């Protein structure tokens, strides 16, 4: 039995290696609560030839530790702001977990003052050292961080809307888990699009489109929608001052990065929801199902059908996303205009979540 299983898995790995070229993935904020488990999970993704781990703190130990995992590929540690560009240099995928987490009572928006500079610095480094990379942010507030990064990339002439993502996979992961449990089926069997953004009511799980059908009355659907929207806060409160979701976020981000890598490797028909520059609604950045390809977004799937309840919820969230985008863009512009007059202030840390 063991032999059979192990032969089967070797065949699977061998078949996958035929189509995958070797890839470099950089994790920024790799020493933190999300970055470490994310980096560990990424060691299981086939085809990663170099896993570059960056943080402000010394990364040698974590890199050495992860390099002993019996998988192919090298793990290299990079430390400090001066090593950010070498870390992302030539990367196919850059995933960013750096930043401060929420404390009880905070909204994700409150993190912009602390985390906005992460978007600026990483987008600058990517523009300089790996302009062709797929760049994916976990850092909150995602609804503002992605527009900030887009503006910085634009200023450097390297913005390609197909290559910039805010990771919203945790909203999908939570929806699958809560619905799976409620229907008494495996979460793996649940398929559900989650659109909008990644904060409070901007998170809109389209329960009407859930497969298999989630047959409940409106009151229960509203209750479940609310739980998904507030699930991050549920973890923040449970951690009682010690941060926000790290392990489930790492799981979700690794799932998303794995899909990006598979798409780069030529796997077709991959669809993931993510927060991206979009023309599907009148919000300039919007999360929706995307068909992924080797250059990032291959095709924006049309907006899924919606119930009346979901249509109303969409109307309520769009003005918030528009305002978040304006704030993100303004943050970048303020930073960039300051930069043209004076050197980058040293007091803007690239913090660790
Ligand atoms: C989450 O959804 O768990 C993350 O965005 C972290 C947070 O602050 O809620």
Tab-separated table of N, CA, C and O and ligand atoms in Angstrom, residues 102 108 111 140 170-171 174 198 231-233 235-236 244-245 249, ligand 1:
chain	number	residue	atom	x	y	z
A	102	UNK	N	-3.542	43.990	13.064
A	102	UNK	CA	-4.561	44.711	13.843
A	102	UNK	C	-4.523	44.305	15.308
A	102	UNK	O	-4.162	43.179	15.630
A	108	UNK	N	-9.146	47.489	9.629
A	108	UNK	CA	-7.945	47.300	8.795
A	108	UNK	C	-7.415	48.652	8.272
A	108	UNK	O	-6.210	48.852	8.164
A	111	UNK	N	-4.490	50.589	9.705
A	111	UNK	CA	-3.107	50.125	9.522
A	111	UNK	C	-2.371	50.859	8.398
A	111	UNK	O	-1.170	50.674	8.225
A	140	UNK	N	-2.208	44.384	5.100
A	140	UNK	CA	-3.429	45.185	5.245
A	140	UNK	C	-3.129	46.658	5.424
A	140	UNK	O	-2.057	47.010	5.920
A	170	UNK	N	-8.195	34.128	1.734
A	170	UNK	CA	-8.672	33.722	3.061
A	170	UNK	C	-10.191	33.884	3.172
A	170	UNK	O	-10.857	33.115	3.869
A	171	UNK	N	-10.749	34.860	2.475
A	171	UNK	CA	-12.214	35.022	2.495
A	171	UNK	C	-12.892	33.816	1.827
A	171	UNK	O	-13.961	33.377	2.260
A	174	UNK	N	-12.394	30.738	4.239
A	174	UNK	CA	-13.349	30.791	5.364
A	174	UNK	C	-14.756	30.430	4.894
A	174	UNK	O	-15.486	29.701	5.573
A	198	UNK	N	-11.345	43.398	0.848
A	198	UNK	CA	-10.947	42.558	1.985
A	198	UNK	C	-11.035	43.346	3.290
A	198	UNK	O	-10.037	43.565	3.972
A	231	UNK	N	-14.851	37.549	10.100
A	231	UNK	CA	-14.032	36.416	10.563
A	231	UNK	C	-12.628	36.861	10.978
A	231	UNK	O	-12.061	36.330	11.941
A	232	UNK	N	-12.078	37.853	10.276
A	232	UNK	CA	-10.754	38.361	10.662
A	232	UNK	C	-10.809	38.954	12.063
A	232	UNK	O	-9.912	38.737	12.891
A	233	UNK	N	-11.890	39.694	12.332
A	233	UNK	CA	-12.046	40.315	13.651
A	233	UNK	C	-12.236	39.248	14.726
A	233	UNK	O	-11.767	39.410	15.865
A	235	UNK	N	-10.764	36.447	14.841
A	235	UNK	CA	-9.413	35.980	15.209
A	235	UNK	C	-8.672	37.063	16.006
A	235	UNK	O	-8.017	36.769	17.015
A	236	UNK	N	-8.798	38.315	15.555
A	236	UNK	CA	-8.129	39.423	16.273
A	236	UNK	C	-8.592	39.433	17.729
A	236	UNK	O	-7.773	39.544	18.660
A	244	UNK	N	-3.311	39.147	14.495
A	244	UNK	CA	-4.474	38.707	13.710
A	244	UNK	C	-4.156	37.338	13.104
A	244	UNK	O	-3.145	36.720	13.451
A	245	UNK	N	-5.000	36.906	12.189
A	245	UNK	CA	-4.831	35.563	11.605
A	245	UNK	C	-3.456	35.442	10.936
A	245	UNK	O	-3.092	36.275	10.103
A	249	UNK	N	-4.072	32.537	7.321
A	249	UNK	CA	-3.672	33.456	6.244
A	249	UNK	C	-2.528	32.849	5.437
A	249	UNK	O	-2.496	32.941	4.198
B	1	LIG	C1	-7.846	38.523	8.126
B	1	LIG	O1	-8.807	38.578	7.344
B	1	LIG	O2	-7.776	37.681	9.019
B	1	LIG	C2	-6.696	39.466	7.924
B	1	LIG	O3	-7.027	40.455	7.011
B	1	LIG	C3	-6.189	40.062	9.193
B	1	LIG	C4	-7.173	40.990	9.872
B	1	LIG	O4	-6.741	42.048	10.339
B	1	LIG	O5	-8.333	40.651	9.998
